[in-house]
Coordinates of C-alpha atoms and ligand atoms in Angstrom, one line a residue:
Chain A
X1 CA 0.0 0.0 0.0
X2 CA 1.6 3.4 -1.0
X3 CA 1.1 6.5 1.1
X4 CA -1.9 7.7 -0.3
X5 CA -3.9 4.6 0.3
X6 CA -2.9 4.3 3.8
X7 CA -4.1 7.4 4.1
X8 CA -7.4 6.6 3.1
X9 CA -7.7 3.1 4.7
X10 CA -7.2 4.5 7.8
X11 CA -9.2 7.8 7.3
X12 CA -6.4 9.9 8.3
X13 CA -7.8 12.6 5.9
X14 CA -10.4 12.9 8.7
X15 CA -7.7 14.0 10.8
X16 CA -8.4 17.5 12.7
X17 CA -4.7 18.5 13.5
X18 CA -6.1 19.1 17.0
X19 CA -3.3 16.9 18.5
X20 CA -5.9 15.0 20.7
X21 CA -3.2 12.1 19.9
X22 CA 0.2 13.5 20.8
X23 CA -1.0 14.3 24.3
X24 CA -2.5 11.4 24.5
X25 CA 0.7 9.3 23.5
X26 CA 2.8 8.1 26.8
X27 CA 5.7 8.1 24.2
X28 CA 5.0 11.8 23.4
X29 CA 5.0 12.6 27.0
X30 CA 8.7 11.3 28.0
X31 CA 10.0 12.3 24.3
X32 CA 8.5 15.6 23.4
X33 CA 10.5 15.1 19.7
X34 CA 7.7 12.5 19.1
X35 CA 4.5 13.2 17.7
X36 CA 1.5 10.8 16.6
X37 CA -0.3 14.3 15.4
X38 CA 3.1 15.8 12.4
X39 CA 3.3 11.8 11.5
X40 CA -0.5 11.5 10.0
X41 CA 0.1 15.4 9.1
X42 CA 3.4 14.3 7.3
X43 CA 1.4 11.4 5.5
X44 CA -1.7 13.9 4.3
X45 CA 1.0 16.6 2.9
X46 CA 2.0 13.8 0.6
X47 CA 5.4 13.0 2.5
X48 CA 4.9 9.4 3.2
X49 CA 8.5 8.6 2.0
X50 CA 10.2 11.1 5.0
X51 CA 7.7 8.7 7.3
X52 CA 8.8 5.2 6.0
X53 CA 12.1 6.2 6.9
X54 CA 11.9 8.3 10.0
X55 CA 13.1 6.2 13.5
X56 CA 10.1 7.5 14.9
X57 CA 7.7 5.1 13.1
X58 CA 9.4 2.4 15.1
X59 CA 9.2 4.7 19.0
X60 CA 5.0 4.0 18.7
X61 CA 4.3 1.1 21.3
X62 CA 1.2 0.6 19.4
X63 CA -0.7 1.1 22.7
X64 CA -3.8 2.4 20.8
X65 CA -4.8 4.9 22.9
X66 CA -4.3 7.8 20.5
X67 CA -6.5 5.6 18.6
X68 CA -9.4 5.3 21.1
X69 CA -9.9 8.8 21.9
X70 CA -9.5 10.1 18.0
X71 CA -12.3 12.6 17.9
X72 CA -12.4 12.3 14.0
X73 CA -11.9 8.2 13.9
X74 CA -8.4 7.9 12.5
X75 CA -7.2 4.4 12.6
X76 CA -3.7 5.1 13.6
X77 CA -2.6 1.8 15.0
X78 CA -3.2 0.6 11.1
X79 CA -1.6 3.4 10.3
X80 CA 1.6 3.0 11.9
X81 CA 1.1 -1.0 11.0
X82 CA 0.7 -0.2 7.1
X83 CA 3.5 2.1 7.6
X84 CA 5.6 -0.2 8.9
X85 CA 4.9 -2.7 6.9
X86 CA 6.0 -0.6 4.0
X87 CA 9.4 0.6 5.9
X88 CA 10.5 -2.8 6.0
X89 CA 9.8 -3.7 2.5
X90 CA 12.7 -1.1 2.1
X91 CA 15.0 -2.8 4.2
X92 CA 14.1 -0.3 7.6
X93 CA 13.2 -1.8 11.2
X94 CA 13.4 -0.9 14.7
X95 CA 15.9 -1.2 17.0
X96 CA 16.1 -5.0 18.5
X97 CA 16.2 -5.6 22.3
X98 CA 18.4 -8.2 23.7
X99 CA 20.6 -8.2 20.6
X100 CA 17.2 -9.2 18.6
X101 CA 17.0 -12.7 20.5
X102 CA 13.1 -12.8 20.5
X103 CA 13.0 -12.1 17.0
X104 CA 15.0 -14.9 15.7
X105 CA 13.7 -16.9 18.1
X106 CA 10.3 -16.5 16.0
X107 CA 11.5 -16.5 12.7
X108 CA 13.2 -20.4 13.7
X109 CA 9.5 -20.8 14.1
X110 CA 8.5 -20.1 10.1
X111 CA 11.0 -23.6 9.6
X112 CA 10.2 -27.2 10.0
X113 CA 12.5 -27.6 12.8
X114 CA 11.0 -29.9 15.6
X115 CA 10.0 -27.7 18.3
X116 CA 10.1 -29.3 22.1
X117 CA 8.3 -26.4 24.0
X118 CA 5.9 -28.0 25.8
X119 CA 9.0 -29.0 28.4
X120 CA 6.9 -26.9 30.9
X121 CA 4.1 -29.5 31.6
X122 CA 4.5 -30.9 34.8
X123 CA 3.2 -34.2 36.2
X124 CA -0.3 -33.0 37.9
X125 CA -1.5 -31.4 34.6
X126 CA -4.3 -33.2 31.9
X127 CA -3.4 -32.2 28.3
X128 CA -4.3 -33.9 25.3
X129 CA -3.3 -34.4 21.9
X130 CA -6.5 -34.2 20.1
X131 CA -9.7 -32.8 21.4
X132 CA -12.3 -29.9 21.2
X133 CA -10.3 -27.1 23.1
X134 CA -6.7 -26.0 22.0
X135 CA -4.8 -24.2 24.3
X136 CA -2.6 -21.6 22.4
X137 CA 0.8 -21.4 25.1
X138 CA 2.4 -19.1 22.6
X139 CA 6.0 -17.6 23.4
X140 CA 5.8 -18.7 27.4
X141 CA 8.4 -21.0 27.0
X142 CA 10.8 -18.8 25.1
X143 CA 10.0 -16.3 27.7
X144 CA 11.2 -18.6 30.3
X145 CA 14.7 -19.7 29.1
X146 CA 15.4 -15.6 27.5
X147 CA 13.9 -13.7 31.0
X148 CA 13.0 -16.7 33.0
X149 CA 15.5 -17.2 36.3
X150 CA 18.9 -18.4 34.9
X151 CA 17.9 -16.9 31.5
X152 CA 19.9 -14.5 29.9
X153 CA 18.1 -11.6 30.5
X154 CA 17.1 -13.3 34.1
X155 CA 14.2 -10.6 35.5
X156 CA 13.6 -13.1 38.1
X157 CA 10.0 -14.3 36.5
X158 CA 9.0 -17.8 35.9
X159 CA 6.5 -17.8 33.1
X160 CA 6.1 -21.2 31.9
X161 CA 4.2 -21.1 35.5
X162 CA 1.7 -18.9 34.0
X163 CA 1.2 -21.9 31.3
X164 CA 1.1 -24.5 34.5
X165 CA -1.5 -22.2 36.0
X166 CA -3.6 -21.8 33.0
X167 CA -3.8 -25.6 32.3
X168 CA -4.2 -26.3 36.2
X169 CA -7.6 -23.9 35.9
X170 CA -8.9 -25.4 32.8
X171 CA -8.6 -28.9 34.2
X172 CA -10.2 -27.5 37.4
X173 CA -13.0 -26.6 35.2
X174 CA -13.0 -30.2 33.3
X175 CA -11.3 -28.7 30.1
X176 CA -8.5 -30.9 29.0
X177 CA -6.7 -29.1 26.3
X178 CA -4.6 -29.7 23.7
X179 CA -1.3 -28.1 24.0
X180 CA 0.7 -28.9 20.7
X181 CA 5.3 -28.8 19.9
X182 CA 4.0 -27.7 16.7
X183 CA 2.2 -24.3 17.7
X184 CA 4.5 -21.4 16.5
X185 CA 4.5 -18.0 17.4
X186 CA 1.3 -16.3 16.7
X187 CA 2.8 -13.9 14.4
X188 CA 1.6 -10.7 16.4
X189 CA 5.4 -9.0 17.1
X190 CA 6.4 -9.6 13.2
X191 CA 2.7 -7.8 12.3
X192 CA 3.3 -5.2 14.0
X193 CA 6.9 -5.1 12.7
X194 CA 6.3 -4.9 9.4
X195 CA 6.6 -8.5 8.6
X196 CA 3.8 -9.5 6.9
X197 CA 5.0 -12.0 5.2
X198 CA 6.6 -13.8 8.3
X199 CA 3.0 -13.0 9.9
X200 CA 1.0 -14.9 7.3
X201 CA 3.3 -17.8 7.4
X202 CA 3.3 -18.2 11.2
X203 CA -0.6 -18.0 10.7
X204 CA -0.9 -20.5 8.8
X205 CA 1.1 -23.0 10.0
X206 CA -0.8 -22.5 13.5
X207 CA -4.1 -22.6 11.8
X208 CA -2.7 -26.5 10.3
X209 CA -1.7 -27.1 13.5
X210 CA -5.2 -26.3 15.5
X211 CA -7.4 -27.8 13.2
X212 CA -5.2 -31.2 12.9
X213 CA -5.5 -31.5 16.7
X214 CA -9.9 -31.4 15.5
X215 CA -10.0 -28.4 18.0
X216 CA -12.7 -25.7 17.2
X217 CA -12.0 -23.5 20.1
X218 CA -8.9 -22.1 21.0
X219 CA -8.3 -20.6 24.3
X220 CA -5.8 -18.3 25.2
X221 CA -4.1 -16.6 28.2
X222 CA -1.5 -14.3 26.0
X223 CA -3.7 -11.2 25.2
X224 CA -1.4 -10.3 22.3
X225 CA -2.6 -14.2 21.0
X226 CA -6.0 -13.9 21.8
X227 CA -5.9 -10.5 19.2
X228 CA -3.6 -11.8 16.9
X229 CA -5.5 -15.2 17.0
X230 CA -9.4 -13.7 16.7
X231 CA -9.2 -10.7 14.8
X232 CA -6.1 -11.2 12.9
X233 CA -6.1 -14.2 11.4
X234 CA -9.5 -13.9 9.7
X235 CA -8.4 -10.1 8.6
X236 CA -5.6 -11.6 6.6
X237 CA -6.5 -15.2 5.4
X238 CA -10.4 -15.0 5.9
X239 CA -13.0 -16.7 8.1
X240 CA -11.9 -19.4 10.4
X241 CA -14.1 -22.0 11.6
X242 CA -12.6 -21.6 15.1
X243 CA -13.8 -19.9 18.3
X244 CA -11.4 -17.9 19.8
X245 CA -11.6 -17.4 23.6
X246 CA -9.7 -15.2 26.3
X247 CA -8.9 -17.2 29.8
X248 CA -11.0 -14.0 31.5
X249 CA -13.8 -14.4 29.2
X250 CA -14.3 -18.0 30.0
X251 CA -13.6 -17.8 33.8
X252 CA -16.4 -15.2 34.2
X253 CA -18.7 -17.2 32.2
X254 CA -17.5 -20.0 34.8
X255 CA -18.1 -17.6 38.0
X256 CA -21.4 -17.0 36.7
X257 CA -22.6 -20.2 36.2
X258 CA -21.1 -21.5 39.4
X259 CA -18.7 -23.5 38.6
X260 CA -15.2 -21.4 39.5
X261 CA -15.4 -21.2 43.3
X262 CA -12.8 -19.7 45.7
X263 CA -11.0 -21.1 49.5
X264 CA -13.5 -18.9 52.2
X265 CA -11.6 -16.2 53.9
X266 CA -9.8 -16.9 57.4
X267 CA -8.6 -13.2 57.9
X268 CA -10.3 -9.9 57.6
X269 CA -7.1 -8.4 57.1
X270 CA -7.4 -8.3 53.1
X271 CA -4.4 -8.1 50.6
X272 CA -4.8 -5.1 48.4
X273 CA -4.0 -5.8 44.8
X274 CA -4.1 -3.3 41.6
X275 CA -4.6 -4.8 38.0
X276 CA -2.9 -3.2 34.9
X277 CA -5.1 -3.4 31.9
X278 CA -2.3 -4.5 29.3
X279 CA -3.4 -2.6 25.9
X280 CA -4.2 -5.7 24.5
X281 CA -6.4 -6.9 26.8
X282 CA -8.0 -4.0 27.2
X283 CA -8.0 -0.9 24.6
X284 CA -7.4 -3.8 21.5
X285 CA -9.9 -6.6 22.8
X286 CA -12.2 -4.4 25.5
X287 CA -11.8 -7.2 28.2
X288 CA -12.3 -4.9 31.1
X289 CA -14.6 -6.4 33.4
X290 CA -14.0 -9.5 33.3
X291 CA -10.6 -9.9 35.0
X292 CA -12.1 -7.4 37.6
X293 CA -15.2 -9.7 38.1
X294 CA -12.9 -12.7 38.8
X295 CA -11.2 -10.6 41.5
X296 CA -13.5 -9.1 43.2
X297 CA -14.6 -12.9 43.7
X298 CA -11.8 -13.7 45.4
X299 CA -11.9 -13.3 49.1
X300 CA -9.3 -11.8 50.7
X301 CA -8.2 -9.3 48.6
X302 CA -9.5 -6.0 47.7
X303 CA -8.8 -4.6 44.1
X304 CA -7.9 -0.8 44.2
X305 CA -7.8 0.7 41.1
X306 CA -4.9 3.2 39.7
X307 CA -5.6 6.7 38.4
X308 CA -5.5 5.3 34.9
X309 CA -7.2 2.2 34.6
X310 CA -9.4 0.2 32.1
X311 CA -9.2 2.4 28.6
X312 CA -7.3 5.5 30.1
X313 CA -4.7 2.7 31.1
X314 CA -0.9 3.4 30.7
X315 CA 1.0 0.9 28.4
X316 CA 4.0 -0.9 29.9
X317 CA 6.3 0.9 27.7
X318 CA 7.7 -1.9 25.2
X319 CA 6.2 -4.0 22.5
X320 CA 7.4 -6.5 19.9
X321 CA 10.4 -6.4 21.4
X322 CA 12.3 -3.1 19.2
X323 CA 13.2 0.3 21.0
X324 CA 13.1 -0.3 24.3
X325 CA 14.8 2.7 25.2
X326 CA 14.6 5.3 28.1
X327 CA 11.5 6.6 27.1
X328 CA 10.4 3.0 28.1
X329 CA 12.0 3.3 31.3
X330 CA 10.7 6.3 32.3
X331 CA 7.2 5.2 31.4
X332 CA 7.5 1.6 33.2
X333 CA 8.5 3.4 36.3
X334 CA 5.6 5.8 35.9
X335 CA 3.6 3.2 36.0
X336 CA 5.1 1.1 38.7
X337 CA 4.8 4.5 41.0
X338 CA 1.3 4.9 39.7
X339 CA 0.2 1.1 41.1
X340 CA 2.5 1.7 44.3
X341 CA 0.4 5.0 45.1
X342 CA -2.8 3.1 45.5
X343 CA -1.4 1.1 48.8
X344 CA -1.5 -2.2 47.2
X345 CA 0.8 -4.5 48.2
X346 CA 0.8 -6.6 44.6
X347 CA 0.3 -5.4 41.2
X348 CA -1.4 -8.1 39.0
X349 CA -0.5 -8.2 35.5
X350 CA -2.5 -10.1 32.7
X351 CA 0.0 -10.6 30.3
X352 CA 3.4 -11.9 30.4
X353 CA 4.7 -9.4 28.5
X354 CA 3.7 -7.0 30.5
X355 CA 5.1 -9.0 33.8
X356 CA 8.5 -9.1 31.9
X357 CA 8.7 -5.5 31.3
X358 CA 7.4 -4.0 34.5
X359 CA 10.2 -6.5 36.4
X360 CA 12.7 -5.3 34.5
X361 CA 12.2 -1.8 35.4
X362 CA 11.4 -2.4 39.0
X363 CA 15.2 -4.2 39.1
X364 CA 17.7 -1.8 40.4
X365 CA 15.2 0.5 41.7
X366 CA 14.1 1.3 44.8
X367 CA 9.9 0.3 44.0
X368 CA 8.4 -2.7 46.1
X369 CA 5.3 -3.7 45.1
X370 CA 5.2 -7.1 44.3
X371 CA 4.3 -8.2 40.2
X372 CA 2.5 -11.1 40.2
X373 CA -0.5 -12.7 37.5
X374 CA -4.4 -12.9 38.0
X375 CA -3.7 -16.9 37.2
X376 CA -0.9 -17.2 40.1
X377 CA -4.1 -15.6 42.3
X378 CA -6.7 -17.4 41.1
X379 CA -4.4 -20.9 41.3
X380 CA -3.9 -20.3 44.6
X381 CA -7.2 -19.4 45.9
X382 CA -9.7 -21.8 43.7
X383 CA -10.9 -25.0 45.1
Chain B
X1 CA 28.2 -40.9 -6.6
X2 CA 27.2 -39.8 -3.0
X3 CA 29.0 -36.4 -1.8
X4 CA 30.1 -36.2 1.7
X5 CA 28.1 -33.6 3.6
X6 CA 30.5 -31.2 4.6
X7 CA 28.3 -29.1 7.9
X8 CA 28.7 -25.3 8.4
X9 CA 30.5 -24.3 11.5
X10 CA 30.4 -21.1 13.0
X11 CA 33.2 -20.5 15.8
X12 CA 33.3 -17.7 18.3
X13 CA 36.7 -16.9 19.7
X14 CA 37.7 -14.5 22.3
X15 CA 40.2 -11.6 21.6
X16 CA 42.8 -12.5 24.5
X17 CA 43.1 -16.2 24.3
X18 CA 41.4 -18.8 22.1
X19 CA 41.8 -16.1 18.7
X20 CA 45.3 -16.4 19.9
X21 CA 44.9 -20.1 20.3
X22 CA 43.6 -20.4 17.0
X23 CA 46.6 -18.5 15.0
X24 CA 49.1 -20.5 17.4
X25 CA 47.2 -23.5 15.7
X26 CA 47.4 -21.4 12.3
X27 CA 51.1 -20.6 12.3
X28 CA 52.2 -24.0 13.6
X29 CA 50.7 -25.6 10.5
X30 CA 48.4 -27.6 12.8
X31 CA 45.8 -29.3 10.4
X32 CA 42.2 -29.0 11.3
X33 CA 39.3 -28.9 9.2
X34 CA 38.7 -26.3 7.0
X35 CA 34.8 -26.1 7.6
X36 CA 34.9 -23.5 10.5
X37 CA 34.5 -19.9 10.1
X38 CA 36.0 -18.0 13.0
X39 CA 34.2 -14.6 14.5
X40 CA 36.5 -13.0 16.8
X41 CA 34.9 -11.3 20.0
X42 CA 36.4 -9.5 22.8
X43 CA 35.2 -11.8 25.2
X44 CA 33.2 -15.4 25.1
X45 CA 31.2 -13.4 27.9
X46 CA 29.7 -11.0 24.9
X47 CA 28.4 -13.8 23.1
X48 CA 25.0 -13.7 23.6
X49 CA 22.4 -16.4 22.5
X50 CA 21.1 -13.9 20.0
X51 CA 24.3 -14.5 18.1
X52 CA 24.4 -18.1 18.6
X53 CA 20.4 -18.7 17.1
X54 CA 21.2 -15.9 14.4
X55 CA 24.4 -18.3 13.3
X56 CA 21.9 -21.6 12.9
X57 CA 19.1 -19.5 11.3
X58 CA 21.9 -18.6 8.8
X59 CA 23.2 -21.8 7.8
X60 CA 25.4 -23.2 10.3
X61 CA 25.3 -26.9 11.4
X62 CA 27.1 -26.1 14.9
X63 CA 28.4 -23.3 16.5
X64 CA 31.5 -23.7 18.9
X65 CA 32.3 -20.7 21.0
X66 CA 35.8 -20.9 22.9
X67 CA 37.3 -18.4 25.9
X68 CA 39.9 -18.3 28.1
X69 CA 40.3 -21.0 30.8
X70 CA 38.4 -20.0 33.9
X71 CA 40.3 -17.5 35.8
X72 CA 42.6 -15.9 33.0
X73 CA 39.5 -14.3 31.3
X74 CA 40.7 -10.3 31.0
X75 CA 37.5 -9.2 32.5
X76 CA 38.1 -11.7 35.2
X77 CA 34.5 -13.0 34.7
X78 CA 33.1 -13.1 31.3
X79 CA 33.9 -16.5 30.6
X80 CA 31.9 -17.5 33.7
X81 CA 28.9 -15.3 32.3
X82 CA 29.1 -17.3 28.9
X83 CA 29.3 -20.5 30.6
X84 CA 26.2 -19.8 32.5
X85 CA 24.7 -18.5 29.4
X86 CA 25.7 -21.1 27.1
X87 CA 23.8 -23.6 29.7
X88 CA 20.4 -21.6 28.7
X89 CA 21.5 -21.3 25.1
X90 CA 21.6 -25.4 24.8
X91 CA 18.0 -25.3 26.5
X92 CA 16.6 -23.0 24.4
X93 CA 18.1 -24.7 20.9
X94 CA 17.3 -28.0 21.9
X95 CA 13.6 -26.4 22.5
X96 CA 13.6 -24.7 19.0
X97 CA 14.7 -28.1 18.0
X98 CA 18.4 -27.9 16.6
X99 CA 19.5 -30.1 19.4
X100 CA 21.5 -29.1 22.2
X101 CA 24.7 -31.1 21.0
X102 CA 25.4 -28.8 17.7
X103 CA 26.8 -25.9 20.0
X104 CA 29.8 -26.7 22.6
X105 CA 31.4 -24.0 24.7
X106 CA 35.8 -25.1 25.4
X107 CA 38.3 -23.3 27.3
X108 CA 41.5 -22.5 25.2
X109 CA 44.5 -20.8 26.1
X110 CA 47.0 -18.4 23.7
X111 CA 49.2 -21.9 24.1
X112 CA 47.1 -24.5 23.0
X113 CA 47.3 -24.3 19.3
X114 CA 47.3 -28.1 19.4
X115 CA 43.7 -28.0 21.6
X116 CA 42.1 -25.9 19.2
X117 CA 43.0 -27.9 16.4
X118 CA 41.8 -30.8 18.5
X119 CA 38.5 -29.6 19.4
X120 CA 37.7 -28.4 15.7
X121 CA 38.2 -31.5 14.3
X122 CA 36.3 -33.5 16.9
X123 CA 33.5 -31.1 16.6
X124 CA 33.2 -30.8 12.9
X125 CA 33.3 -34.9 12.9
X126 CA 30.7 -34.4 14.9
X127 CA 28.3 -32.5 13.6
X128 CA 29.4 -33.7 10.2
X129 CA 27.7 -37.3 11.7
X130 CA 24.6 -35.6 12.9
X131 CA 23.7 -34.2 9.4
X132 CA 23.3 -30.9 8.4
X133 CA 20.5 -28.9 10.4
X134 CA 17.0 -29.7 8.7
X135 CA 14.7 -27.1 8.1
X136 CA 17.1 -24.2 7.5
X137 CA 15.9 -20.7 7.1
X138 CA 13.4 -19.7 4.2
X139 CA 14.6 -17.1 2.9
Ligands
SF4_1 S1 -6.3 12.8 17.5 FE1 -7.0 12.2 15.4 S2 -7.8 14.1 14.6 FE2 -6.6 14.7 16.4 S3 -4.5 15.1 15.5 FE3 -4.5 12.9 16.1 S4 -5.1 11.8 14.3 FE4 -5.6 13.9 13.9
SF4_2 S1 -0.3 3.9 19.7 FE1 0.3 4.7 21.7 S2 2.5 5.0 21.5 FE2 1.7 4.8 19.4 S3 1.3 7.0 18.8 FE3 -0.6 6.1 19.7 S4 -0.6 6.7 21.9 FE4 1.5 7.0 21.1
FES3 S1 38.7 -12.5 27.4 FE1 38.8 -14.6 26.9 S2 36.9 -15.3 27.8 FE2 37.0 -13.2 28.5

């Protein structure tokens, strides 16, 4: 797609100039060189080229919350997508964390190499080979041996636990899932990379791999999978037979009907928790009540919520692993001060990502809340 | 007529010893075989599995990464660091499924020409009997 057409696929000649997206942008804030508002302005002035080339393109985090509050309905997370997807067609990409480790790691997956990542299954758990529910694990395991303990980039997490926890709930609720060696990446950090290409591939080769297992629901924990998975893949190689389902989504479904009960409380001295919406979860797939309906079931703790919660939530300052860079810092400690100000004593994350890159910041600083996942809660307290 | 497959190795070497170790093995006309293709680093402790993975995606049946023995490195740790990270290296490409025994981590010293030459040729034997690495990169 050249300039022009971007342009009008995602209605950016709507665009105001009022700038409703620049203060918006949490990137914008930390690095006043950055501006959401002269990029669209750039593209309608006919000087796409300067945009496909500017390092700026790759600074957005893709948060979307310039894109929810749009008074004129400019699409600008396709915007920066299409945009990147033409930069790299010329060669151009971010800046790679971790000397680019995560992406290779998912580019090994577009080969036929035999995958052996479901290491993390432990002896307690019920999975299955074949059968009506898939669970989609995505990159947990590659999360555990790059930022796991003893990993290379060791931020003290452990989130193959995250799988264990998953697949312990789903058994609690009779689900036996399949969990497959031959699911790949879901594609959604070489999307939004400007790999399409790569994307489609990775797509494809998971969409074989579901449907061999005779799965026609797919359940997911990863809120960047769950997106990637349900609105995604049909955008770019049409309808799947295959419902897609977010852990949340079927736990309050559960609550509701009974069936996900919690240990009674002992103490009236209750644990105070705050949730951070990860943009995925929340401003991509609007799955805001959910997780908050699943707490406030649990007894014994109390949820208090941050200044900027649910849409107006802050994004945890990295994605698809490119330009992680002080601006990230400053806006993962922002946010870490942000959940520490409410008087909780635990800040629950939903995705792993987003437990990876708040623990990295809250390393070597002086910030004590405790990170943990709604699963690690919920595991603990369910009976 | 079958052709012998003839594997891909990639070798990291650091500045202060094994690179050294290598050329001693170089100038003493030490025969090893000829299928390695040596990256010299400052220290083993800056390879990071990034480099490692990048190396397989490109084409290489085995990477070997060498460093001084423990306690000459000349940042007095980094071949510790690569050791420990070399450990989650092997987990995560036997988990990507290129098997664990296609990289190898071995101390070499400035002296031990006769070691390096050793170790390459075991290794490429090696390797050379696993096969080359299916399911190279597409592209
Ligand atoms: S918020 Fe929308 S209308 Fe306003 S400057 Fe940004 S893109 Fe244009
Ligand atoms: S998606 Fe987020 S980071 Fe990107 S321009 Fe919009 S507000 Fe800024
Ligand atoms: S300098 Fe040789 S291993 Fe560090």
């Amino acid at each position: 797609m050249n300039s022009e057409a971007i342009v009008k696929e995602t209605r950016a000649y709507h665009c105001l100039e009022c700038g409703v997206c620049t203060s918006s942008c949490p990137v914008a804030r930390v690095n006043p060189s950055f501006s959401p508002r002269l990029l669209v302005e750039k593209a309608l002035f006919g000087f796409g080229d300067e945009i496909v080339r500017d390092r700026d393109l790759w600074s957005c985090l893709v948060c979307g919350r310039c894109t929810s509050r749009c008074p004129s309905n400019v699409d600008y997370l396709n915007f920066i997508k299409e945009m990147r997807i033409e930069a790299s067609k010329l060669g151009e990409k971010g800046l790679f964390s971790h000397d680019g480790v995560m992406n290779t790691i998912m580019e090994l997956q577009l080969t036929n190499l035999q995958q052996k990542r479901t290491f993390w299954i432990a002896d307690d758990l019920e999975v299955a080979d074949e059968g009506e529910c898939f669970y989609f694990v995505g990159c947990l395991p590659y999360f555990d041996l790059v930022f796991g303990e003893g990993g290379y980039c060791d931020v003290g997490l452990k989130p193959t636990e995250r799988a264990r926890n998953t697949v312990r709930i789903l058994n609690k609720m009779g689900i036996k899932p399949v969990v497959s060696n031959d699911e790949r990446c879901c594609g959604h950090d070489l999307l939004w990379n400007g790999d399409l290409e790569g994307f489609r591939r990775l797509a494809e080769l998971n969409l074989k791999t579901i449907k061999k297992s005779g799965a026609r629901k797919v359940i997911c924990l990863c809120p960047e999978g769950y997106v990637t998975l349900k609105r995604d893949y049909p955008l770019y190689l049409g309808e799947q037979d295959l419902e897609v389902v977010q852990l949340y989504q079927l736990l309050a479904d559960k609550l509701k009907e009974g069936k996900l009960n919690f240990v009674e409380n002992g103490s009236n001295n209750p644990v105070k928790v705050t949730f951070h919406d990860p943009c995925s979860l929340g401003r991509m797939a609007e799955i805001y009540e959910e997780p908050r309906e699943i707490l406030s079931a649990i007894p014994g703790i109390e949820l208090v919520e941050m200044e900027r919660n649910r849409a107006d939530a802050l994004c945890c300052g990295t994605s698809g692993w490119v330009n992680c860079s002080s601006c990230s810092k400053q806006i993962q400690t922002e946010r870490l001060k942000e959940a520490e100000a409410t008087g909780a004593d635990i800040l629950l994350t939903a995705c792993p990502k987003c437990g990876i890159h708040l623990s990295c910041a809250k390393y070597n600083s002086d910030i004590k809340i405790e990170i943990k996942d709604i699963t690690d809660l919920i595991v603990e307290k369910m009976v | 007529m079958s052709e012998e497959f003839e594997p891909n190795i990639v070798g990291f070497a650091c500045n202060w010893c094994s690179y050294a170790g290598a050329d001693l093995a170089g100038t003493s006309r030490m025969k090893y075989p000829p299928n390695i293709r040596i990256i010299r680093v400052m220290c083993s402790g800056r390879v990071s599995p990034a480099f490692i993975l990048k190396a397989f995606q490109m084409g290489a049946d085995g990477v070997l990464v060498t460093g001084c023995h423990p306690g000459d490195c000349h940042y007095i740790a980094g071949n510790l660091k690569c050791e420990k990270t070399m450990g989650t290296t092997r987990k995560l490409i036997d988990v990507l499924g290129i098997g664990e025994e296609r990289l190898r981590l071995e101390w070499v010293s400035a002296s031990e020409g006769s070691k390096f030459a050793d170790v390459v040729t075991d290794f490429t034997n090696r390797i050379r009997g696993l096969g080359p690495l299916s399911g190279k990169s597409q592209g």
